[in-house]
Tab-separated table of C-alpha atoms in Angstrom:
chain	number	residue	atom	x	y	z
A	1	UNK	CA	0.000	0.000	0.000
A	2	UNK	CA	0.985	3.191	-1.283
A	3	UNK	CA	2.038	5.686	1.738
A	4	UNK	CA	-0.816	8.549	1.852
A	5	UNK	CA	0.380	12.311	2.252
A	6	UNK	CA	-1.781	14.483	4.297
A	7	UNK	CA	-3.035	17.444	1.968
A	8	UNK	CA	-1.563	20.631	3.505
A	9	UNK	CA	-4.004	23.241	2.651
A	10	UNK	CA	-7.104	21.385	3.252
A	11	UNK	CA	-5.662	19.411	6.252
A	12	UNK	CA	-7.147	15.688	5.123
A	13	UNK	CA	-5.630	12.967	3.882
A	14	UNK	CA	-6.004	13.396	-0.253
A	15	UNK	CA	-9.024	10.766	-2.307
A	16	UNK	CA	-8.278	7.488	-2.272
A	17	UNK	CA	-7.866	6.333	-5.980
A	18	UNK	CA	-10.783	4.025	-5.630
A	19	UNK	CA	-13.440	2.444	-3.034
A	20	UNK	CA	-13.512	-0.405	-1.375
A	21	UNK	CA	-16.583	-1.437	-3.702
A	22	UNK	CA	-14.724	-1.104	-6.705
A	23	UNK	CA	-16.193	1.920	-8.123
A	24	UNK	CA	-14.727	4.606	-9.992
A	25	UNK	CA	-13.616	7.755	-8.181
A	26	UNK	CA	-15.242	11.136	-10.639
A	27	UNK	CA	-12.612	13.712	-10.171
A	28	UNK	CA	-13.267	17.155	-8.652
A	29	UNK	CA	-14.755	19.426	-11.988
A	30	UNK	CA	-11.326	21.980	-12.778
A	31	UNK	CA	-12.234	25.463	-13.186
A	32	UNK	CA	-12.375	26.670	-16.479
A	33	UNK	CA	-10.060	28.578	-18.199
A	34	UNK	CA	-9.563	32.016	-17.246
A	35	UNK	CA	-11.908	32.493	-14.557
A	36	UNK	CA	-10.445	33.870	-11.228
A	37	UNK	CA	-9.946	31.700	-8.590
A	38	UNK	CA	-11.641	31.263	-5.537
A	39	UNK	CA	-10.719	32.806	-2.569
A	40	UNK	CA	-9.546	31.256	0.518
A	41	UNK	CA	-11.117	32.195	3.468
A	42	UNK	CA	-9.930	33.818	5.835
A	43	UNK	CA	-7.290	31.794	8.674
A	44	UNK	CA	-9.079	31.054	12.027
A	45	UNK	CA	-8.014	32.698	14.979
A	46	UNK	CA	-5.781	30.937	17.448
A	47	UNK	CA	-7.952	29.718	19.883
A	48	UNK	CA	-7.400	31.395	23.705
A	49	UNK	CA	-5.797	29.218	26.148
A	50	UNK	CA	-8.498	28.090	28.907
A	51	UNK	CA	-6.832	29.194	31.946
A	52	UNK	CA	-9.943	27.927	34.266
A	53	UNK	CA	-9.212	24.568	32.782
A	54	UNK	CA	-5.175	24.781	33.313
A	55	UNK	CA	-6.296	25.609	36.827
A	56	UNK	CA	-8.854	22.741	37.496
A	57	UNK	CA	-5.987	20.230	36.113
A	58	UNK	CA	-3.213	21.696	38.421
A	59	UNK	CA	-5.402	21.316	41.235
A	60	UNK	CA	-6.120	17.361	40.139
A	61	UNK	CA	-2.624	17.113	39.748
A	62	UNK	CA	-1.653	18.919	43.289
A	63	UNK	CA	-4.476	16.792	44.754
A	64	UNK	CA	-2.812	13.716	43.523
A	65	UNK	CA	0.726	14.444	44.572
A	66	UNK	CA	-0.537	15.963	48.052
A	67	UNK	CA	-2.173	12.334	48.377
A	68	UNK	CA	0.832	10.231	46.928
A	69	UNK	CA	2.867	11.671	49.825
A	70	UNK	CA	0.151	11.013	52.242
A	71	UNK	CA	0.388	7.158	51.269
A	72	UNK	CA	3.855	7.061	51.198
A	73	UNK	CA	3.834	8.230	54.274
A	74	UNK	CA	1.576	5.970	56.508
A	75	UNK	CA	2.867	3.255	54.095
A	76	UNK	CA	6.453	4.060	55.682
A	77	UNK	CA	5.072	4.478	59.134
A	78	UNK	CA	3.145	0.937	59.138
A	79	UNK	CA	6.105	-0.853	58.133
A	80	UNK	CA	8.287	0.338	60.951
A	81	UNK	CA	5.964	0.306	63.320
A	82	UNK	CA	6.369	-1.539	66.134
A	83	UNK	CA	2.834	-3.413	65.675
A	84	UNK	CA	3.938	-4.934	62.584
A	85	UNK	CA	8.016	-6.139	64.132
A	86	UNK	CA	5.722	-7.541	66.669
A	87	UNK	CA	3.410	-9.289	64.083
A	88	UNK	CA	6.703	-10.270	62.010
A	89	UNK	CA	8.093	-12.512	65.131
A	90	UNK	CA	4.185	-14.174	64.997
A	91	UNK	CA	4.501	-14.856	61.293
A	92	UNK	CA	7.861	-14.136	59.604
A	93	UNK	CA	6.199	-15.527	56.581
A	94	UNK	CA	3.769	-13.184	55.867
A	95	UNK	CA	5.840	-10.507	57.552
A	96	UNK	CA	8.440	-10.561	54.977
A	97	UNK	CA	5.945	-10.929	52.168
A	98	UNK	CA	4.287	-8.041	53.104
A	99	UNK	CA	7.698	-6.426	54.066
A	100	UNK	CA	8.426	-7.148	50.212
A	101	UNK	CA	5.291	-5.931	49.093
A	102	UNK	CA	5.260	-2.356	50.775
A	103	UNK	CA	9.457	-2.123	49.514
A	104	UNK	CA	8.174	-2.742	46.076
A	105	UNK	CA	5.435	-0.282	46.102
A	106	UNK	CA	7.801	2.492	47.827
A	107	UNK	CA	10.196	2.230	45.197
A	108	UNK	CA	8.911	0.561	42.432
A	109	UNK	CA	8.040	2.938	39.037
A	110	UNK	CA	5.013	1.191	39.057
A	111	UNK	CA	4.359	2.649	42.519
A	112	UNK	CA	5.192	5.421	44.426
A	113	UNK	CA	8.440	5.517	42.848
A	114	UNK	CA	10.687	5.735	46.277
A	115	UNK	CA	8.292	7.759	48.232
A	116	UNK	CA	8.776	7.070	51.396
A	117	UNK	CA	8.778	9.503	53.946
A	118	UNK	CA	7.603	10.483	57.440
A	119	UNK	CA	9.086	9.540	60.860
A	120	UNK	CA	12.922	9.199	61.083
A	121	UNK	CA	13.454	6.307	58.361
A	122	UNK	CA	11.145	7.371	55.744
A	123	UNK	CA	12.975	11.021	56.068
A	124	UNK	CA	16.532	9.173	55.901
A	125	UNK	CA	15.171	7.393	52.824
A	126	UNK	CA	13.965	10.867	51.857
A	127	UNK	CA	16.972	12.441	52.030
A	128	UNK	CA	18.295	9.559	50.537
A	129	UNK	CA	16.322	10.158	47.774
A	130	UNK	CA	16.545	14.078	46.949
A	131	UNK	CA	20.613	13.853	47.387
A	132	UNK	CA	20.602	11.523	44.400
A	133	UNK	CA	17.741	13.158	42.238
A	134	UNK	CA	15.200	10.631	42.807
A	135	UNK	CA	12.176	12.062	41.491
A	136	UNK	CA	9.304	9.812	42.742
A	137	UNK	CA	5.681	10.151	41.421
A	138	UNK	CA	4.831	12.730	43.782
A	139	UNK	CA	7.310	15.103	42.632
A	140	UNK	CA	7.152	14.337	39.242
A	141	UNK	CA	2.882	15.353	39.481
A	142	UNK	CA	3.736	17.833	41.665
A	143	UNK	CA	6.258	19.388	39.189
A	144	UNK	CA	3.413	18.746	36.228
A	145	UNK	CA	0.876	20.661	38.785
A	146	UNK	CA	3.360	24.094	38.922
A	147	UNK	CA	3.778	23.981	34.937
A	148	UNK	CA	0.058	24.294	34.654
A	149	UNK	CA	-0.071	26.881	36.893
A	150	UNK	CA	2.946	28.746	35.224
A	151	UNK	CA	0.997	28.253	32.284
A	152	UNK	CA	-1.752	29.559	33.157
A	153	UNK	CA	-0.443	32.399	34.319
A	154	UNK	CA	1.601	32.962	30.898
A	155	UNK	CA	-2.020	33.378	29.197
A	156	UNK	CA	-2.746	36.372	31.456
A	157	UNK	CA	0.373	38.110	32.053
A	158	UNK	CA	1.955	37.852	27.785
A	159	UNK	CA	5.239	38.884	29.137
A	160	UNK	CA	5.914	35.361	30.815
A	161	UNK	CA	5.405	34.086	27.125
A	162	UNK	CA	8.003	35.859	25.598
A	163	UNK	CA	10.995	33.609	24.443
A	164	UNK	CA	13.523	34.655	26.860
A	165	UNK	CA	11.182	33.892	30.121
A	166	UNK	CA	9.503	30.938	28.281
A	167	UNK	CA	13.314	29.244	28.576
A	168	UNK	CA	13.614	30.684	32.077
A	169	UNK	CA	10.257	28.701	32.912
A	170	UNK	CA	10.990	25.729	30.889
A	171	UNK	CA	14.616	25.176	32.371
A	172	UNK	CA	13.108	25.355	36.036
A	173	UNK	CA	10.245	22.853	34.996
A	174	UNK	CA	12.826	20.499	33.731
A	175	UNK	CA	15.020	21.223	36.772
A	176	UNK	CA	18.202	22.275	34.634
A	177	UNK	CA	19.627	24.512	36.783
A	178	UNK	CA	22.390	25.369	35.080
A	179	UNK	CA	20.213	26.893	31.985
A	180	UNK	CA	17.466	28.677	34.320
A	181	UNK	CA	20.685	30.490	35.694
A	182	UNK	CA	21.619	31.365	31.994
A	183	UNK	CA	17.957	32.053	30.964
A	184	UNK	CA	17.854	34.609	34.163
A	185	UNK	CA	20.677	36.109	33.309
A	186	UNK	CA	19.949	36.484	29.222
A	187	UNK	CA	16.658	38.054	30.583
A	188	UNK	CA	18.569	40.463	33.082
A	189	UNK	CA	20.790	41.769	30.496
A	190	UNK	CA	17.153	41.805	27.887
A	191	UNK	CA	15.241	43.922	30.377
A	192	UNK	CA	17.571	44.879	33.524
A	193	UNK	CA	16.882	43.600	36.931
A	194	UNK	CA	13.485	44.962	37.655
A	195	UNK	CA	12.086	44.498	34.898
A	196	UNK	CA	13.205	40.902	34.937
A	197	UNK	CA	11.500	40.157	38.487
A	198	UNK	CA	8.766	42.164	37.151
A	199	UNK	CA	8.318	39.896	34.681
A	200	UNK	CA	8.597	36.428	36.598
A	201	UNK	CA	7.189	38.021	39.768
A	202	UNK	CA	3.378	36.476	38.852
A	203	UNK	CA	5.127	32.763	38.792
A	204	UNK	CA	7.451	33.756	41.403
A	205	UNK	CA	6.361	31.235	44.660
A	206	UNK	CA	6.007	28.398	41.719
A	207	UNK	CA	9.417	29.125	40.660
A	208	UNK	CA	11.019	28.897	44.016
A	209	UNK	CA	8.826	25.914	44.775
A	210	UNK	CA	10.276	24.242	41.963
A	211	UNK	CA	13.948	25.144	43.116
A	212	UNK	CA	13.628	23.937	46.162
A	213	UNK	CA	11.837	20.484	45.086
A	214	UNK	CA	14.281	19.247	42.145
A	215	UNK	CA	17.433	21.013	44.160
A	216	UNK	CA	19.270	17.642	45.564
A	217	UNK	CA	18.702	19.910	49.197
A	218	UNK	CA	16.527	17.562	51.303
A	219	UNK	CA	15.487	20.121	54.126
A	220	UNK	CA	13.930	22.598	51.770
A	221	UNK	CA	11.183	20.710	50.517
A	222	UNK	CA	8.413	21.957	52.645
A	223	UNK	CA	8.559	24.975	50.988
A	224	UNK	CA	7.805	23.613	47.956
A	225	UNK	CA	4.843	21.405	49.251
A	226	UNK	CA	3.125	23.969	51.349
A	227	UNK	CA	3.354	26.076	47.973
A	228	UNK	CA	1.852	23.110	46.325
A	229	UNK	CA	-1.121	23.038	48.805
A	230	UNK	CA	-1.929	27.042	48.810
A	231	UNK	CA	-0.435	27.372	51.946
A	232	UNK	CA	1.560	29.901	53.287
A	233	UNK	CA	5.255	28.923	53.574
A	234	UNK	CA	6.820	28.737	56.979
A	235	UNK	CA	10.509	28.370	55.392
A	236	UNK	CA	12.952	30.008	53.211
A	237	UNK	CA	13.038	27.844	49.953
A	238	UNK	CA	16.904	27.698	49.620
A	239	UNK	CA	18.433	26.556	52.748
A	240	UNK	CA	14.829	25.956	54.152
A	241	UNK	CA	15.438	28.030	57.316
A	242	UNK	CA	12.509	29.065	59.309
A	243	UNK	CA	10.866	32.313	59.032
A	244	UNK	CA	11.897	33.823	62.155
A	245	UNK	CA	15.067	33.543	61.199
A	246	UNK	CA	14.376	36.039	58.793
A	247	UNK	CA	12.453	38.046	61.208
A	248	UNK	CA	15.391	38.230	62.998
A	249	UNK	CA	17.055	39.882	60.434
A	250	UNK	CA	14.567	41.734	59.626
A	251	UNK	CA	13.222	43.008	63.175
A	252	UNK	CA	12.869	46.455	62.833
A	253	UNK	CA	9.114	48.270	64.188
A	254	UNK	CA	9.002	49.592	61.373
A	255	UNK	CA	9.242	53.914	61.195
A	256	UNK	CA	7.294	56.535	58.843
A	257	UNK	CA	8.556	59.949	58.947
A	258	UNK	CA	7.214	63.234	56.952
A	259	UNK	CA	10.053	64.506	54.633
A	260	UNK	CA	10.006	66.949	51.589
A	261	UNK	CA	11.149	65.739	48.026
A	262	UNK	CA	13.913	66.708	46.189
A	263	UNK	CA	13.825	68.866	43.641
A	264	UNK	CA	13.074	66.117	40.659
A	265	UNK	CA	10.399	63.893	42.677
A	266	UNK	CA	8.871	67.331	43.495
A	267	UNK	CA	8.442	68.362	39.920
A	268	UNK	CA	7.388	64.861	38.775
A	269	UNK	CA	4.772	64.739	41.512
A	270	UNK	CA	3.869	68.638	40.929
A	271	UNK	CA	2.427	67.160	37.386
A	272	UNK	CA	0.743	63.848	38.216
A	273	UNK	CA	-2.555	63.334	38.035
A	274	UNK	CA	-4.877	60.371	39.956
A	275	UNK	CA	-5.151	57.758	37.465
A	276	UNK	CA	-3.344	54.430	37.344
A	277	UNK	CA	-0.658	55.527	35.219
A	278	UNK	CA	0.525	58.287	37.324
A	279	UNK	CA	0.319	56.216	39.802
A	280	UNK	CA	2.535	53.668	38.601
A	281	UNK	CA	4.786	56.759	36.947
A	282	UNK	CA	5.086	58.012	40.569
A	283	UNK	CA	6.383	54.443	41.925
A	284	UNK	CA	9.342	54.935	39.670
A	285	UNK	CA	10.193	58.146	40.732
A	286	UNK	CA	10.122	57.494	44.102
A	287	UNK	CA	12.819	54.715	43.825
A	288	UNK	CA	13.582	51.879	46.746
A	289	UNK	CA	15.802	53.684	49.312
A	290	UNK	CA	12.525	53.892	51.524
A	291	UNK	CA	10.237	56.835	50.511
A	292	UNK	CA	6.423	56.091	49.997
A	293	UNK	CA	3.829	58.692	49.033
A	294	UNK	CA	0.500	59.336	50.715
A	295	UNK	CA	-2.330	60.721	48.357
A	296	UNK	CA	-5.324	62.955	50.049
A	297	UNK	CA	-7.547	63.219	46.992
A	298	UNK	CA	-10.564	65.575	47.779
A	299	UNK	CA	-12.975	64.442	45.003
A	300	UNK	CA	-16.210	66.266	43.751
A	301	UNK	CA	-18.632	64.794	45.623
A	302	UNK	CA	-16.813	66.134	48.843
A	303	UNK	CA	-15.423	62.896	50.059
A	304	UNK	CA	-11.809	62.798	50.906
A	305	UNK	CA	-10.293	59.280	49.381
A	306	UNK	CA	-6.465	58.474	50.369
A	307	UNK	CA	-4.034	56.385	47.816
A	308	UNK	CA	-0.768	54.930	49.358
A	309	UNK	CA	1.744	54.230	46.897
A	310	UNK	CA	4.775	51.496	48.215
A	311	UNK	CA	8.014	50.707	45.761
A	312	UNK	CA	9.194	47.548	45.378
A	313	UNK	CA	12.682	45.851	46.094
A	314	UNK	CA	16.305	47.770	46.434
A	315	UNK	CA	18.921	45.271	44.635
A	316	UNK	CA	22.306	47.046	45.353
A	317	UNK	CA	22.567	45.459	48.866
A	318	UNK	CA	21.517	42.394	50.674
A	319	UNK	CA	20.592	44.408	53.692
A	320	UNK	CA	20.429	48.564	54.036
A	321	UNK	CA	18.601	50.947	56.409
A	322	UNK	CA	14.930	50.524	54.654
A	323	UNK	CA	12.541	47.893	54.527
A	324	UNK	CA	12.828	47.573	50.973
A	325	UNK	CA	15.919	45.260	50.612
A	326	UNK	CA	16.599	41.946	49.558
A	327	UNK	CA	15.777	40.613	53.037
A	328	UNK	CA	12.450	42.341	53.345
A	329	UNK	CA	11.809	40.690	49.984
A	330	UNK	CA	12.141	37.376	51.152
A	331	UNK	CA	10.341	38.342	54.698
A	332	UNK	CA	7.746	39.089	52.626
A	333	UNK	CA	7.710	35.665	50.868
A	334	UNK	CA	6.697	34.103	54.233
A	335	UNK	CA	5.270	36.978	56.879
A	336	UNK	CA	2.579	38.782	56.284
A	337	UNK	CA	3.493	41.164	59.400
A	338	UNK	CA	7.137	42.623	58.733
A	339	UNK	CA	8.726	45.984	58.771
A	340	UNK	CA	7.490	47.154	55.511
A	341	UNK	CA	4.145	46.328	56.494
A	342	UNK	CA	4.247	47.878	60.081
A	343	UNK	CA	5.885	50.704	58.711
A	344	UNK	CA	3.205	50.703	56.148
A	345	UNK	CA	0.458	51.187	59.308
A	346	UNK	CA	2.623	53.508	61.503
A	347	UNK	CA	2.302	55.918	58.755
A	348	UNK	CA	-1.367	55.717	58.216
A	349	UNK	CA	-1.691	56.242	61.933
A	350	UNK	CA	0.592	59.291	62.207
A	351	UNK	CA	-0.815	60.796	58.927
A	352	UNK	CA	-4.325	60.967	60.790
A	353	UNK	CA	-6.162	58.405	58.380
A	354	UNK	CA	-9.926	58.127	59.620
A	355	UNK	CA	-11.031	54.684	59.923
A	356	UNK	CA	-13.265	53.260	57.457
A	357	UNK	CA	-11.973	55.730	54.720
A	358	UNK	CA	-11.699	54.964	51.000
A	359	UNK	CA	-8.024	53.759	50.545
A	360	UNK	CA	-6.412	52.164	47.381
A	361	UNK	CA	-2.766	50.929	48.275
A	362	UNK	CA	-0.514	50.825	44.918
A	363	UNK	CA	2.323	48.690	44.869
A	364	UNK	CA	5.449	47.184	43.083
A	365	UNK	CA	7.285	44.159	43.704
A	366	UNK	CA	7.665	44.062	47.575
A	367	UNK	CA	5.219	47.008	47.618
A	368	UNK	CA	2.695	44.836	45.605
A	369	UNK	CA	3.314	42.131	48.282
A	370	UNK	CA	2.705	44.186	51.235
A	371	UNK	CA	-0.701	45.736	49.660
A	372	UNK	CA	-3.838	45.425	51.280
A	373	UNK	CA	-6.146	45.569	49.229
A	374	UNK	CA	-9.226	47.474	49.624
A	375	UNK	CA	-11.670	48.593	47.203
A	376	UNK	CA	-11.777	51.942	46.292
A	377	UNK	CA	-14.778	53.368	44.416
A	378	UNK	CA	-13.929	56.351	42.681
A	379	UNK	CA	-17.778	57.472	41.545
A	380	UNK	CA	-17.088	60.835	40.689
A	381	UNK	CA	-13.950	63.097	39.277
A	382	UNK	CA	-11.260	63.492	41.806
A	383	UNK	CA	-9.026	66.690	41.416
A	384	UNK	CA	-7.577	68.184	44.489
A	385	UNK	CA	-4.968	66.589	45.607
A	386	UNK	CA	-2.459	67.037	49.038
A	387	UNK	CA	0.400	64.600	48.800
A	388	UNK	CA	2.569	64.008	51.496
A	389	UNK	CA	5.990	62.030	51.146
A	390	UNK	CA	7.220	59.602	54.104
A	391	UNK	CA	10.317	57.772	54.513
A	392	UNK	CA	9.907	54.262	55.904
């Protein structure tokens, strides 16, 4: 039989030369000479990415990998239990075929794929595990379950699907370290720092969850699971070091004190205006050595409205005299109360701030993760504004 070439254009496979009853094929009627041809229609549209559905299949997926690890670990715990060495000296023949059984569905690719964990074995075998890249079924769904999410995220935020970050993303899903830490740095030198953790910063807690659960660092990986679950993370997701450890390097109260602009934030913020744009406009002028700027908008309909606008992340040092350093960035990762946020408070406090006003808090980076957000509902022209600038 003749190998059959799919027809391009129409995308079928072409007429078969004859049927299977034996009758003649008529050929498609030619168009006659010199009359135009027809016009193909127009291409269809590539069809949008369902994000809802990316989302329901990450959560199967997390589901599954949340519960793999579950089994693995009360499989672990029931074979070194005590109950079942006891049981073992009653019947050492169906101890050690059950002993067998339990081994081969721990490590067995048809099983769990070496997930055992829990108590002080199944961590050693753990350990075991992650220092010599075992990647048992849990991980590997678990891994599956953050690329859905990353892609979902890709069809919202187009950035993220750019080439450069698309191999920054793929090289941390495959767990090539080596080429995420070239992809970063292609996409550093494409868009500079900030704009490069601007970019990422929507798939950034996948992205360290991934690091920290294909690293070959065994005490990290709670991180990455509590990620996986939609929890908040109680540890850093590189050494895996508690959060108070980076409370304790990050313990100021937090200060907010009235100062006057210099010269070039006073003449950007002499012509901005209240919309989003300024807004944003006016979070690059203020910079990250620890200014914020407090709006009092008095709008039309005689309410008074307040906007707080918080920078993100300084980059030139690991620690300086703000909040707004690297290791308030990764505070922020895992505490929802740090010194950027109380600082954040103190000043609406000092600055007189009624309760229950209308406040819309604007933030980038490390100011976006310190936001609370509350809705504001602008409902008629605001104008008149007061802006005072604090230094946190």
């Amino acid at each position: 039989m003749a190998p059959q070439v799919v027809d391009e254009t129409a995308r079928r496979l072409p007429t078969p030369k004859g049927s299977g009853t034996g009758e003649p094929v008529v050929p498609a009627p030619s168009p006659a000479p010199g009359s135009a041809p027809v016009p193909a229609g127009p291409a269809s549209a590539p069809e949008r990415i369902d994000t809802g559905l990316l989302i329901a299949a990450s959560v199967l997926l997390a589901d599954a990998a949340l519960t793999a690890k579950q089994s693995g670990a009360e499989l672990t715990g029931a074979l070194f239990s005590w109950r079942f060495g006891l049981e073992g000296l009653r019947r050492p023949g169906w101890a050690l075929g059950t002993a067998l059984t339990c081994a081969q569905a721990l490590t067995g690719s048809t099983g769990l794929g070496f997930g055992a964990n829990g108590g002080m074995v199944g961590e050693l075998a753990r350990m075991a595990g992650s220092m010599t890249y075992r990647r048992p079924a849990k991980v590997a769904m678990a891994v599956d379950a953050f690329a859905l999410r990353i892609k979902a995220a890709a069809a919202d935020h187009p950035n993220l699907d750019a080439p450069a970050a698309r191999r920054l993303t793929d090289a941390m899903v495959a767990g090539n370290r080596l080429e995420a830490l070239r992809a970063m740095h292609g996409l550093v030198e494409l868009l500079g720092v900030t704009r490069a953790l601007t970019t990422v910063s929507p798939v950034i807690m996948e992205l360290l969850a991934l690091l920290g659960m294909l690293d070959e660092n065994p005490v990290n990986d709670e991180f990455s699971w509590v990620t996986l679950a939609g929890g908040v993370p109680t540890t850093d997701p590189i050494l895996g070091l508690p959060s108070s450890v980076l409370g304790f390097l990050n313990p100021g109260p937090g200060r907010a004190e009235r100062t006057e602009p210099d010269p070039i934030l006073a003449k950007v913020l002499a012509s901005s205006r209240n919309d989003i744009v300024s807004y944003v406009n006016d979070i690059g002028a203020l910079g990250n050595h620890g200014l914020v700027l407090l709006r009092r908008v008095a709008c039309a309909d005689g309410a008074v409205r307040y906007v707080l606008l918080l920078p993100g992340t300084s980059f030139a040092l690991l620690s300086n005299s703000t909040p707004q350093d690297l290791v308030g960035a990764f505070d922020g990762l895992l505490r929802t109360d740090t010194t950027y946020t109380r600082a954040a408070k103190k000043l609406l406090l000092r600055a007189g701030v009624p309760a229950g006003s209308e406040l819309m808090i604007v933030g980038h980076s490390l100011g976006q993760h310190r936001c609370v957000y509350v809705r504001a509902r602008f409902a008629s022209p605001c104008s008149k504004n007061v802006t005072a600038l604090w230094r946190v």
